[in-house]
PDB file of C-alpha atoms in Angstrom:
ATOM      1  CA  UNK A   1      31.537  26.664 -58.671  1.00 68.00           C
ATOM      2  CA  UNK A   2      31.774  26.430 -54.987  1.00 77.00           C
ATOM      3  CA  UNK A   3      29.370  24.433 -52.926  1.00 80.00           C
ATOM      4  CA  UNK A   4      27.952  25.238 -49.403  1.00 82.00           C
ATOM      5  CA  UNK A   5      25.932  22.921 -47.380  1.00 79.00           C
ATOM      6  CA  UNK A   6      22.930  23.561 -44.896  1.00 80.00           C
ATOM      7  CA  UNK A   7      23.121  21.888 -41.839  1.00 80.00           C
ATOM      8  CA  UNK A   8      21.055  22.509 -38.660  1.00 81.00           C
ATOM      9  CA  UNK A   9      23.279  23.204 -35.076  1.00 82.00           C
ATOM     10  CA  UNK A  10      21.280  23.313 -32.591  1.00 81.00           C
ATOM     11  CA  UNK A  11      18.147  24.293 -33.586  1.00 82.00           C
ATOM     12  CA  UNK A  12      20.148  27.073 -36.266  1.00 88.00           C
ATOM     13  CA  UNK A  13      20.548  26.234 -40.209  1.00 87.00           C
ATOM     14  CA  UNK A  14      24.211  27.017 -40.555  1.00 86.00           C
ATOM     15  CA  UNK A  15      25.823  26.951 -44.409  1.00 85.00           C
ATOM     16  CA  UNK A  16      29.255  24.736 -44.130  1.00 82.00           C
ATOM     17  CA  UNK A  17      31.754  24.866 -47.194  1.00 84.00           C
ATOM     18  CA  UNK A  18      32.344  22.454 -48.937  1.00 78.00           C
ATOM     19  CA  UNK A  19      34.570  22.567 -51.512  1.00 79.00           C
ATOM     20  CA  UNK A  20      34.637  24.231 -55.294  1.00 79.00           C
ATOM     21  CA  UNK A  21      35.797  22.779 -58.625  1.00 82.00           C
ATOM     22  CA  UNK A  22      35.165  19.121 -59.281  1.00 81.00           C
ATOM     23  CA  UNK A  23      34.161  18.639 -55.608  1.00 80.00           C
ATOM     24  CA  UNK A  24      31.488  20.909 -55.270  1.00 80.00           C
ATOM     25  CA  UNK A  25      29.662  19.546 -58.180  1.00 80.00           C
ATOM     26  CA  UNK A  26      30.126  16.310 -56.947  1.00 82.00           C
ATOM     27  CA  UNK A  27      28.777  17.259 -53.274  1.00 81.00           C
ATOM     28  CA  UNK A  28      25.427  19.271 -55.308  1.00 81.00           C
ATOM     29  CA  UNK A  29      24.849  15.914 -56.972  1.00 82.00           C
ATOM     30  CA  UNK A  30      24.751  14.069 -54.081  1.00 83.00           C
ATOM     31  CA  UNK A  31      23.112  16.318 -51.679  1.00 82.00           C
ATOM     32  CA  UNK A  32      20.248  16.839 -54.417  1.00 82.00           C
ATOM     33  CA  UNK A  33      20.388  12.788 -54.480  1.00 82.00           C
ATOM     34  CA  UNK A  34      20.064  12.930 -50.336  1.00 82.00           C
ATOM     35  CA  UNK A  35      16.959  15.684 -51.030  1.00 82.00           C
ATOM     36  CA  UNK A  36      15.025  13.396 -53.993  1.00 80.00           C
ATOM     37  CA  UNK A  37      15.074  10.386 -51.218  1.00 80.00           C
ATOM     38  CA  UNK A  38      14.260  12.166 -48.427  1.00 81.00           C
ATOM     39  CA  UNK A  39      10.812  13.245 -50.342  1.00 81.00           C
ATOM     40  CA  UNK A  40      10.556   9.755 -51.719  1.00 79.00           C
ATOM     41  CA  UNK A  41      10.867   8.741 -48.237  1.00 77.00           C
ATOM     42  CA  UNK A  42       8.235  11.080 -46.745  1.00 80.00           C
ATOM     43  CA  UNK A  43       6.058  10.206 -49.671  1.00 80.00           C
ATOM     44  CA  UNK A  44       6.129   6.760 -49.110  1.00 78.00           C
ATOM     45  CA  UNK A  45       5.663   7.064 -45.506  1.00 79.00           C
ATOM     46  CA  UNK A  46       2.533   9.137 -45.658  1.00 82.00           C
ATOM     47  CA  UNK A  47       0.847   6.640 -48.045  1.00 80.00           C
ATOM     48  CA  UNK A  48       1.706   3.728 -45.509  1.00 82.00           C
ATOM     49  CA  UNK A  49       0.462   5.555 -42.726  1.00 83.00           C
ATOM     50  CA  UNK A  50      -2.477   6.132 -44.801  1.00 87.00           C
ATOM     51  CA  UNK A  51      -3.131   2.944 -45.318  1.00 86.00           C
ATOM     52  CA  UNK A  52      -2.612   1.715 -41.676  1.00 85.00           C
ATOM     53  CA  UNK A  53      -5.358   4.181 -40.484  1.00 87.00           C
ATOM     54  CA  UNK A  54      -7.682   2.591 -42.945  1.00 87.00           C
ATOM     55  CA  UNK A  55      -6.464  -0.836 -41.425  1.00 85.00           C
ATOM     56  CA  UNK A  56      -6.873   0.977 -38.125  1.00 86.00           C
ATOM     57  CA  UNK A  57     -10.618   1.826 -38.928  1.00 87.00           C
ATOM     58  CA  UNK A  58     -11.472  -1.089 -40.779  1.00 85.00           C
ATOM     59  CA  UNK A  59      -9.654  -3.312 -37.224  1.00 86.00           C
ATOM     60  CA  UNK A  60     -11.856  -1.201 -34.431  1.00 87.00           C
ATOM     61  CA  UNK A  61     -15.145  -1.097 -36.983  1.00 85.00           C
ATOM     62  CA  UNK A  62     -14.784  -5.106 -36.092  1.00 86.00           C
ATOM     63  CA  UNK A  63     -13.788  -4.862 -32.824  1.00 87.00           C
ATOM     64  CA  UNK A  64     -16.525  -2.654 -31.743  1.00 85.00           C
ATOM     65  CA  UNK A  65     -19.465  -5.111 -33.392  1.00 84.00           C
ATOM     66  CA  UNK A  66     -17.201  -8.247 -31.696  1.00 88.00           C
ATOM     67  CA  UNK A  67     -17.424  -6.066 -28.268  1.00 86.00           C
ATOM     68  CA  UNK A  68     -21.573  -5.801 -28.520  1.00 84.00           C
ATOM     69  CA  UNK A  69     -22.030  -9.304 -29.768  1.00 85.00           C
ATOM     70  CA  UNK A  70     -19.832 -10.212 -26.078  1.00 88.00           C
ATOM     71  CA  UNK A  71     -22.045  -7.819 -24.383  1.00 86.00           C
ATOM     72  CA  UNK A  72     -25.007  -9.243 -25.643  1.00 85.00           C
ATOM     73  CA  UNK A  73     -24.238 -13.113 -25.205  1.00 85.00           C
ATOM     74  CA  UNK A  74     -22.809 -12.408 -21.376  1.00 86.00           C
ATOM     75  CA  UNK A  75     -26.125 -10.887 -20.611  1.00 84.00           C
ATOM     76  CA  UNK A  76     -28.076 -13.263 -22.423  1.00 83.00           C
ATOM     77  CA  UNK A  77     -26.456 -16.076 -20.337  1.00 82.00           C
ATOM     78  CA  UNK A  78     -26.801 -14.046 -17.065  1.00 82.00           C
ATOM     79  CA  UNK A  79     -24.083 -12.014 -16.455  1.00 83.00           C
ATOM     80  CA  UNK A  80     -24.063  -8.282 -15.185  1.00 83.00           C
ATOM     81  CA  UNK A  81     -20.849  -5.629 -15.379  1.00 83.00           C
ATOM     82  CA  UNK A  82     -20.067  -4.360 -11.709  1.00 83.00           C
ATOM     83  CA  UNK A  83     -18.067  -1.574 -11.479  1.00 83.00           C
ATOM     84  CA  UNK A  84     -16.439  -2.453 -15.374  1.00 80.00           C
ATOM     85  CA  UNK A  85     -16.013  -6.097 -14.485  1.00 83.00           C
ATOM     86  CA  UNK A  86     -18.209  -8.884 -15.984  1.00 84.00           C
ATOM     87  CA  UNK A  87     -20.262 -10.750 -13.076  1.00 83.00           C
ATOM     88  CA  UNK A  88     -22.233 -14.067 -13.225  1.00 79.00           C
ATOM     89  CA  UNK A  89     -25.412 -12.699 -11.459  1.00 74.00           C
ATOM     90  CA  UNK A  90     -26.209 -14.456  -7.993  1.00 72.00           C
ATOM     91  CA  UNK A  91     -29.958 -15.468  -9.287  1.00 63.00           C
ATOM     92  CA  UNK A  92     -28.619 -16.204 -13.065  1.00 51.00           C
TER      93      UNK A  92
ATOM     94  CA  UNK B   1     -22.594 -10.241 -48.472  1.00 44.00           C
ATOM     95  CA  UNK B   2     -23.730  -6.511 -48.886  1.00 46.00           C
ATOM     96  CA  UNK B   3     -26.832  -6.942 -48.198  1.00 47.00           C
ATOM     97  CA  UNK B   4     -26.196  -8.624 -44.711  1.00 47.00           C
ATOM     98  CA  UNK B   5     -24.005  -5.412 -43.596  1.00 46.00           C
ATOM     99  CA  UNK B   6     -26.871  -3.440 -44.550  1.00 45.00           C
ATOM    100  CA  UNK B   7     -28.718  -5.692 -42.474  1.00 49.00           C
ATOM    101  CA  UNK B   8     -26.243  -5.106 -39.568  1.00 48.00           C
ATOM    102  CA  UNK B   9     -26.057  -1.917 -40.035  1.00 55.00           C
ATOM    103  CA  UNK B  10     -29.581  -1.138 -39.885  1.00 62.00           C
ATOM    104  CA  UNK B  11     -30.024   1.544 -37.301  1.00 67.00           C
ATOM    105  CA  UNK B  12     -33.427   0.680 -35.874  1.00 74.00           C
ATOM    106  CA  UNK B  13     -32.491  -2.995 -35.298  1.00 72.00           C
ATOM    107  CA  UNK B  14     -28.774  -1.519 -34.047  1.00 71.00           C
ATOM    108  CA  UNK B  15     -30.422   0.745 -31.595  1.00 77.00           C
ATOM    109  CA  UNK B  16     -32.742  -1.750 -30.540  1.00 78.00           C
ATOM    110  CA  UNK B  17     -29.913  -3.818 -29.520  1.00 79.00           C
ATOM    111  CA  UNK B  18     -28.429  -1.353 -27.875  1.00 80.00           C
ATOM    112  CA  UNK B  19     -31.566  -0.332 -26.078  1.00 84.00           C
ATOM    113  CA  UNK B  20     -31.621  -4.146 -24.380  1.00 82.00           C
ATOM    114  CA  UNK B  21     -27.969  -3.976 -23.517  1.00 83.00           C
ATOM    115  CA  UNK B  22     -28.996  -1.199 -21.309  1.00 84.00           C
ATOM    116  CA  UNK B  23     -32.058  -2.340 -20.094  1.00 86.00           C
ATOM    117  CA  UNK B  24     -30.261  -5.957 -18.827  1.00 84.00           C
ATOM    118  CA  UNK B  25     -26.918  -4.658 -17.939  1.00 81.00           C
ATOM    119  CA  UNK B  26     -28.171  -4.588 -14.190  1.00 78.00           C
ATOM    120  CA  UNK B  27     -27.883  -6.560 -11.505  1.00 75.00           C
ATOM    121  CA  UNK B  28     -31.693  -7.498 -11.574  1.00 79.00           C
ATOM    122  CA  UNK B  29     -32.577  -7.004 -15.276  1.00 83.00           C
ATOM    123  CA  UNK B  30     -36.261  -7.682 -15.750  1.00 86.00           C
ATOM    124  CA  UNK B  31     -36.763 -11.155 -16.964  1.00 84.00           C
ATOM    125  CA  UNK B  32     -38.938 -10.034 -19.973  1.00 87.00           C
ATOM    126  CA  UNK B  33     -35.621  -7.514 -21.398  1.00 87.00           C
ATOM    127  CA  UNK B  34     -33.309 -10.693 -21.164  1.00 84.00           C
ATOM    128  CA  UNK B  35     -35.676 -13.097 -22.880  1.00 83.00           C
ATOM    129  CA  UNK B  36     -35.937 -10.391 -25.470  1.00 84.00           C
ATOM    130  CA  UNK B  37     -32.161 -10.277 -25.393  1.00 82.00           C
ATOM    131  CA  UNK B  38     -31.797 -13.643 -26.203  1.00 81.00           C
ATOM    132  CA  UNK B  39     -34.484 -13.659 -28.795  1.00 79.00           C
ATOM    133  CA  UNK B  40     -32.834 -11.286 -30.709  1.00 78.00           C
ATOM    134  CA  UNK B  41     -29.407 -13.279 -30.811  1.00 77.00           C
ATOM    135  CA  UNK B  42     -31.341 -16.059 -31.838  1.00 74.00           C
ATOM    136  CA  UNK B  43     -33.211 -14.187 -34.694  1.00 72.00           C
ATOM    137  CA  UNK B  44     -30.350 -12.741 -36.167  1.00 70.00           C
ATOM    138  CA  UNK B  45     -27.530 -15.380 -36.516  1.00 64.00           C
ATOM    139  CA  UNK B  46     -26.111 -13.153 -39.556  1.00 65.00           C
ATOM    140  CA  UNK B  47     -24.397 -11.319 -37.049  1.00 68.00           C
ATOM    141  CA  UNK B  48     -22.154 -14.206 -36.211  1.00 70.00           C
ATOM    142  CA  UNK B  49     -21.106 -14.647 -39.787  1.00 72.00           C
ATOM    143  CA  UNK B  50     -20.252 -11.206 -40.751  1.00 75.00           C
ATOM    144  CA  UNK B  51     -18.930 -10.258 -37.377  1.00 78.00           C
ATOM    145  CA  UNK B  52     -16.774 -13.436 -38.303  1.00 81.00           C
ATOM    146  CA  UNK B  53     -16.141 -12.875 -42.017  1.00 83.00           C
ATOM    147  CA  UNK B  54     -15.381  -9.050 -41.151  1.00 84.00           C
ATOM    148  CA  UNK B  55     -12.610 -10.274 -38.947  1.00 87.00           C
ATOM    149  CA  UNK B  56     -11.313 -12.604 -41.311  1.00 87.00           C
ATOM    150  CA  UNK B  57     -11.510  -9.904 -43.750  1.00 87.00           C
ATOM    151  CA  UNK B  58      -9.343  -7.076 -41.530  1.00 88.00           C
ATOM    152  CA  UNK B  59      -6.961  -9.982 -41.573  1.00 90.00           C
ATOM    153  CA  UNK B  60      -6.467 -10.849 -45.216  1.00 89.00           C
ATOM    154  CA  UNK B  61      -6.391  -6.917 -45.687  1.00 87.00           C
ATOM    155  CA  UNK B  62      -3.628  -6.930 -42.832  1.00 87.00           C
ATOM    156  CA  UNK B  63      -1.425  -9.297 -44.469  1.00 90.00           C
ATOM    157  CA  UNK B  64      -2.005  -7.770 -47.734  1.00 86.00           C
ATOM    158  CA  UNK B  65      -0.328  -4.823 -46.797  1.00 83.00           C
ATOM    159  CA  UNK B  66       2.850  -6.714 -45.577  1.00 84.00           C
ATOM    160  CA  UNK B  67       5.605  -5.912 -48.213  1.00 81.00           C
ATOM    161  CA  UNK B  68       6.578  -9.523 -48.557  1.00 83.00           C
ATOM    162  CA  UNK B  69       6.527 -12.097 -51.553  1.00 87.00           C
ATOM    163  CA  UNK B  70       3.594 -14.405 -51.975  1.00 89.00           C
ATOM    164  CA  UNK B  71       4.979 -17.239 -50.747  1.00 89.00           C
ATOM    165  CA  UNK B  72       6.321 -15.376 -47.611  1.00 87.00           C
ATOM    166  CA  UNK B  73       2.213 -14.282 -47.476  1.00 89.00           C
ATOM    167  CA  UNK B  74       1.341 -18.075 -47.375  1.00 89.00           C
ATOM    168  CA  UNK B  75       3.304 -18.951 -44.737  1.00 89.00           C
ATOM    169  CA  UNK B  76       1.877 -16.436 -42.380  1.00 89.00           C
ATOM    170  CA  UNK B  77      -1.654 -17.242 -43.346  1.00 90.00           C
ATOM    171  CA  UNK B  78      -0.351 -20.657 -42.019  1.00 90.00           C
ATOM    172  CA  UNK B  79       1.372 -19.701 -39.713  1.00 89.00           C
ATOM    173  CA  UNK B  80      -2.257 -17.473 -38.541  1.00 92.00           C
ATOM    174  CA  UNK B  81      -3.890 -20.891 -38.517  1.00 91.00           C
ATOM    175  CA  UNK B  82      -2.032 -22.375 -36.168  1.00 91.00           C
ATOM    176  CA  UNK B  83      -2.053 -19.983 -33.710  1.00 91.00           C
ATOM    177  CA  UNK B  84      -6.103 -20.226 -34.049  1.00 92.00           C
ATOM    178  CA  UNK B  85      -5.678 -24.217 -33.483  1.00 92.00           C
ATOM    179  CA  UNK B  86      -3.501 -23.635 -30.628  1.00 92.00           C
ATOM    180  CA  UNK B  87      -6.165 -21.093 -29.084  1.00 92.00           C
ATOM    181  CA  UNK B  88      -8.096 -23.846 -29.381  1.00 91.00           C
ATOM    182  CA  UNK B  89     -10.496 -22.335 -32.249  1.00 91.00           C
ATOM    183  CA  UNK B  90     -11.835 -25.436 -33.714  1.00 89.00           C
ATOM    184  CA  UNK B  91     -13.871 -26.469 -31.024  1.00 87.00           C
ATOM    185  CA  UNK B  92     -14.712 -23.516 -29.545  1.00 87.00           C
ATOM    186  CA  UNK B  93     -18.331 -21.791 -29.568  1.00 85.00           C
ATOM    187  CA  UNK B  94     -19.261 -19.212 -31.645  1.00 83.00           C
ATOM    188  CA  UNK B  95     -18.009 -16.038 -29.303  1.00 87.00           C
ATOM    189  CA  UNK B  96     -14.692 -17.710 -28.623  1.00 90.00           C
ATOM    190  CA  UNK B  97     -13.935 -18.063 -32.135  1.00 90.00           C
ATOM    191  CA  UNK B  98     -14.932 -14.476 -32.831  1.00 90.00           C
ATOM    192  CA  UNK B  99     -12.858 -13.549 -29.762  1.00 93.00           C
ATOM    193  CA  UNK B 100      -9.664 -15.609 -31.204  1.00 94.00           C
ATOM    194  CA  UNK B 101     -10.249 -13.823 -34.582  1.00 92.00           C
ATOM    195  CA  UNK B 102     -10.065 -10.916 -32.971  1.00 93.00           C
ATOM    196  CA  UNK B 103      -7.295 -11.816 -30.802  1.00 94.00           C
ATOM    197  CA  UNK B 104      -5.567 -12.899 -34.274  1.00 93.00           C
ATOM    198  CA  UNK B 105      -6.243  -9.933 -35.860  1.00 92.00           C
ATOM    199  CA  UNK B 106      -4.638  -7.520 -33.396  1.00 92.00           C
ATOM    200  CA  UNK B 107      -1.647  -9.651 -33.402  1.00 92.00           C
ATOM    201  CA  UNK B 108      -1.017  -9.355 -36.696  1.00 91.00           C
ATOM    202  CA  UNK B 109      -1.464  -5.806 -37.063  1.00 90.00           C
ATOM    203  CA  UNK B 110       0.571  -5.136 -33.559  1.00 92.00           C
ATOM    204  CA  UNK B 111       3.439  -6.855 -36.037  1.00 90.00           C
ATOM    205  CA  UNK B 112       2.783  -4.638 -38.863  1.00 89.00           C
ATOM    206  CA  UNK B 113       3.053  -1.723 -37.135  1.00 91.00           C
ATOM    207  CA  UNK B 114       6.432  -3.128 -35.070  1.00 91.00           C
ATOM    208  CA  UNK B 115       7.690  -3.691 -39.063  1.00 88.00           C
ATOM    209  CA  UNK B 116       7.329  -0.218 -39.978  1.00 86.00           C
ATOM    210  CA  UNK B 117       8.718   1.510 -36.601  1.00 89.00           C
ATOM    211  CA  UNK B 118      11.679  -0.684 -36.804  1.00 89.00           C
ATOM    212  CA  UNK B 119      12.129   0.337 -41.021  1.00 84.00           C
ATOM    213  CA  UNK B 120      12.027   4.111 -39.212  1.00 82.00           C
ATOM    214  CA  UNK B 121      14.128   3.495 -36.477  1.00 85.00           C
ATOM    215  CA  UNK B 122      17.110   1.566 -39.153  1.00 84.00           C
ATOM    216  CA  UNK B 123      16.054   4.503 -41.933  1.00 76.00           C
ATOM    217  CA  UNK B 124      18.974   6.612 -42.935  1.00 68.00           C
ATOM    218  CA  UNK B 125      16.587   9.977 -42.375  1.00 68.00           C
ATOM    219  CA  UNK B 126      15.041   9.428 -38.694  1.00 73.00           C
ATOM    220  CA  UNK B 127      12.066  11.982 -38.329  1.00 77.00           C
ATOM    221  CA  UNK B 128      11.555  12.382 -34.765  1.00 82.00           C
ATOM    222  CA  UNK B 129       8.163  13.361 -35.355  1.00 84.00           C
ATOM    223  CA  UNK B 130       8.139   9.861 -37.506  1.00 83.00           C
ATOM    224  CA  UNK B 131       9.630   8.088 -35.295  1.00 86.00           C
ATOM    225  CA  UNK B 132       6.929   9.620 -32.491  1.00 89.00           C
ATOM    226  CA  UNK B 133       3.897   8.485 -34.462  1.00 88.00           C
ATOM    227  CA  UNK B 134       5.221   5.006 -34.914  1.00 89.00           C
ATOM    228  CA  UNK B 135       5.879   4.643 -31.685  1.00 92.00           C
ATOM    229  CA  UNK B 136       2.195   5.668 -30.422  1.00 93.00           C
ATOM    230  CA  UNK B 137       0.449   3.264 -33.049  1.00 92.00           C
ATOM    231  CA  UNK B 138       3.004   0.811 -31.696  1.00 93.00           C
ATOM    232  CA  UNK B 139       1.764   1.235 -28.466  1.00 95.00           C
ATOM    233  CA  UNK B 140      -1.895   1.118 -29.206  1.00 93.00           C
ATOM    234  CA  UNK B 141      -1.081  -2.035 -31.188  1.00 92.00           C
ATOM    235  CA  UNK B 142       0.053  -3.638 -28.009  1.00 95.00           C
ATOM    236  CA  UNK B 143      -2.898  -2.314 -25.715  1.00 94.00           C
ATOM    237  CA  UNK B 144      -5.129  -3.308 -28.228  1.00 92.00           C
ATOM    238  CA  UNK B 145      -3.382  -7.279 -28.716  1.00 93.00           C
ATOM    239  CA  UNK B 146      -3.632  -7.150 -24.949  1.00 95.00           C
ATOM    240  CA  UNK B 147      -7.116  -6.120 -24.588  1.00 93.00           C
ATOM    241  CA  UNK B 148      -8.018  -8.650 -27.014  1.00 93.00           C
ATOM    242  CA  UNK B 149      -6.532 -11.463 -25.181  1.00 94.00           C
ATOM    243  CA  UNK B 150      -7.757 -10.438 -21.760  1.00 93.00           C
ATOM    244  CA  UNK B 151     -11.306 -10.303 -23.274  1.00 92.00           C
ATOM    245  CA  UNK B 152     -10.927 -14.259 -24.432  1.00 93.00           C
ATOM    246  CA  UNK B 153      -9.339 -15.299 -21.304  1.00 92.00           C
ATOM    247  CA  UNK B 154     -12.084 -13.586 -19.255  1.00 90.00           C
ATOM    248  CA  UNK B 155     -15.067 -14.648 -21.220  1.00 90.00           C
ATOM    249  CA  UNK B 156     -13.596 -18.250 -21.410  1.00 89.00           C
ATOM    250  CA  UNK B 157     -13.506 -18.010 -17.207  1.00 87.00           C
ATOM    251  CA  UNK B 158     -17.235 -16.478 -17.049  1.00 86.00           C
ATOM    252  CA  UNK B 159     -18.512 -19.085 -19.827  1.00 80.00           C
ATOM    253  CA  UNK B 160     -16.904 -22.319 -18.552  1.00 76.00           C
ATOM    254  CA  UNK B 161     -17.991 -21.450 -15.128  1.00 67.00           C
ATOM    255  CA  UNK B 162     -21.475 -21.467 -16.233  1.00 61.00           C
ATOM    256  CA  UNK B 163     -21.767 -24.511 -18.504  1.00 51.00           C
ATOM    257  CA  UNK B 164     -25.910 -24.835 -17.786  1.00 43.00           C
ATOM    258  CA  UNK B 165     -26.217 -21.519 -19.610  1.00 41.00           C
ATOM    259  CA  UNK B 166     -25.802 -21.650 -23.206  1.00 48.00           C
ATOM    260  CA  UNK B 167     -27.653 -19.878 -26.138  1.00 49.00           C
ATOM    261  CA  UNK B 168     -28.394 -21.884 -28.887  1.00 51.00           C
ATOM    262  CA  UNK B 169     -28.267 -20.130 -31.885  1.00 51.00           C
ATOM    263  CA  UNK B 170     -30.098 -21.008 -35.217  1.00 50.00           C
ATOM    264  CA  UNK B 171     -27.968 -20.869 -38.705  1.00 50.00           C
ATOM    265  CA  UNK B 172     -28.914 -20.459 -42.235  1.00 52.00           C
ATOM    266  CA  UNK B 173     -29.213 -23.786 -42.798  1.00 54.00           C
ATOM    267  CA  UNK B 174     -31.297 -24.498 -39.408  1.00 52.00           C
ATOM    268  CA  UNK B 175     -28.352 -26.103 -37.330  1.00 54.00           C
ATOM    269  CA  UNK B 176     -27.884 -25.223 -34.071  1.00 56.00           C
ATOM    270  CA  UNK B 177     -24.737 -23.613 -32.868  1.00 57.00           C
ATOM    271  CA  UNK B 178     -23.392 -22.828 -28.847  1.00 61.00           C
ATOM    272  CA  UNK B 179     -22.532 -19.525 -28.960  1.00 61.00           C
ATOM    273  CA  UNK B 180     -21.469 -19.717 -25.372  1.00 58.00           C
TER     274      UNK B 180
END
């Protein structure tokens, strides 16, 4: 049994031997090891940054009802926005 | 508590409020749109609670999702709580505390994120395209922490300036609250 590795060269896959016998089926085990943790990996990854977004949605869903409640108390109390900055108005 | 998002979340009210943001965002708002401004703050003080408890709530969720053990959990609930204190939370009015929840919030999940991109960046597979994403939600983490702050620091200047104007708003139990 020989074993040959894929490995990427500058942007080309490019198969490298590795050795036969004993250490070939050493290097398969490993390199399918290396493969089942890389997709462990990328699973685990895509459920975290599933779960961030919901954080994500759940953190600007609060934000944006925080931002109108501001709005509504710096008018209230006599403030204006003039040119995206908050103003106390002159007459307020 | 479901009941009161429904309430929040009721569209007519929502667009209603929206409407008089408009109408008194102006250098001379009339003085009938700002007295119905403030009317509606006052009539609907559940917006102060769940704004509040929705804040607290992103938070809890936050640290939830920090792979640590419970007691490592505690200590950065405490650890939360003193930041709050040193922001000066417990005798602020109401929009300052919402603003230093807020401000809390973002902090915490600007560290989150910093968690995972460094887990990427130390991984034995780097993704580039991994390591990309992390890096832009790390980056919006930190705008949004920053925005958050700027936001307290700014309404703190505007409000303390203008001590005569506050807006007294009613709670559940009838007690009076500054909101500003």
């Amino acid at each position: 049994m020989y074993y040959y590795r894929k490995r990427r060269i500058g942007g080309r896959v490019v198969s490298e031997y590795v050795g036969g016998g004993v250490v070939g089926e050493l290097a398969a085990l490993q390199g399918e090891c290396d493969r089942f943790k890389r997709v462990d990996q990328r699973k685990a990854d895509r459920l975290t940054r599933e779960e961030m977004r919901t954080l994500d949605r759940q953190v600007d869903e609060v934000a944006e009802l925080i931002r109108a409640v501001t709005q509504g108390v710096l008018l209230a109390t006599g403030h204006h926005t003039h040119k995206g900055q908050w103003r106390k108005r002159r007459d307020g | 508590m479901g009941d009161e998002i429904v309430k929040v979340n009721d569209e007519t009210r929502r667009r209603a409020f929206e409407d008089l943001l408009d109408k008194t965002d102006k250098k001379k708002p009339k003085q009938e749109d700002v007295k119905a401004l403030r009317k509606m703050l006052r009539e609907t003080p559940e917006v102060w609670r769940i704004a509040g408890d929705l804040a607290q709530q992103a938070t809890l969720a936050t640290i939830d999702k920090i792979p640590a053990t419970e007691a490592m959990k505690s200590s950065i609930r405490a650890g939360l709580n003193a930041i709050k204190d040193d922001l000066g939370y417990q005798d602020a009015p109401a929009l300052e505390k919402l603003l230093t929840e807020q401000v809390v919030m973002s902090w915490l999940r600007m560290n989150l994120t910093e968690y995972h991109y460094t887990n990427v960046m130390m991984g034995k597979f780097i993704s580039l395209p991994l390591a990309g994403h992390w890096e832009r939600q790390l980056d919006a983490a930190q705008r949004r922490y920053l925005r958050a702050c700027e936001t307290l620091a700014r309404v703190r200047k505007l409000i303390r300036r203008t001590p005569a104007l506050q807006v007294n708003i009613a709670t559940e139990g009838g007690q009076q609250i500054n909101v500003a």
